[in-house]
C-alpha positions as a printed Julia matrix, in Angstrom:
52×3 Matrix{Float64}:
 75.19   86.99  52.06
 72.63   86.65  55.49
 74.88   88.14  58.44
 74.35   88.81  62.21
 76.01   91.35  63.71
 77.64   90.09  67.42
 77.61   92.24  70.05
 80.16   91.38  73.0
 80.08   91.88  76.49
 81.96   91.72  78.97
 79.54   91.95  81.94
 75.91   91.87  81.74
 76.53   95.24  83.27
 77.51   96.86  79.84
 74.08   96.56  78.6
 72.57   99.88  79.42
 75.59  100.91  77.32
 74.62   98.17  74.36
 71.03   98.81  73.97
 71.42  101.72  72.22
 73.6   100.61  69.48
 70.7    96.52  69.47
 68.29   99.83  69.25
 69.82  101.6   66.08
 69.94   98.39  64.56
 66.85   97.14  64.71
 65.99  100.63  63.22
 68.09   99.67  59.94
 66.69   95.9   60.03
 70.07   94.62  61.0
 70.38   91.79  63.01
 72.29   91.17  65.87
 71.91   89.24  68.81
 73.84   89.6   71.99
 76.6    87.87  74.02
 78.31   88.22  77.39
 81.79   86.38  77.4
 83.57   86.81  80.75
 85.88   89.43  81.24
 88.92   88.2   82.32
 88.81   85.26  80.0
 91.64   84.74  76.78
 90.58   81.24  74.81
 94.22   80.58  74.51
 95.53   80.03  77.27
 91.7    79.76  79.63
 90.07   76.95  77.51
 88.7    76.67  74.12
 86.52   79.82  72.59
 82.83   79.34  72.9
 81.21   79.91  70.01
 79.17   82.79  69.59
């Protein structure tokens, strides 16, 4: 099984905090990707769920 870890943030300003986690994932050879989602968006009421 090939899996990728998603690092989902509410805004770009969260990256400084989440960057440490991405560095650890890289160190252990775990594939990852980062996405910025809308902080106040609820997919059921505000629109279709984005593809992460």
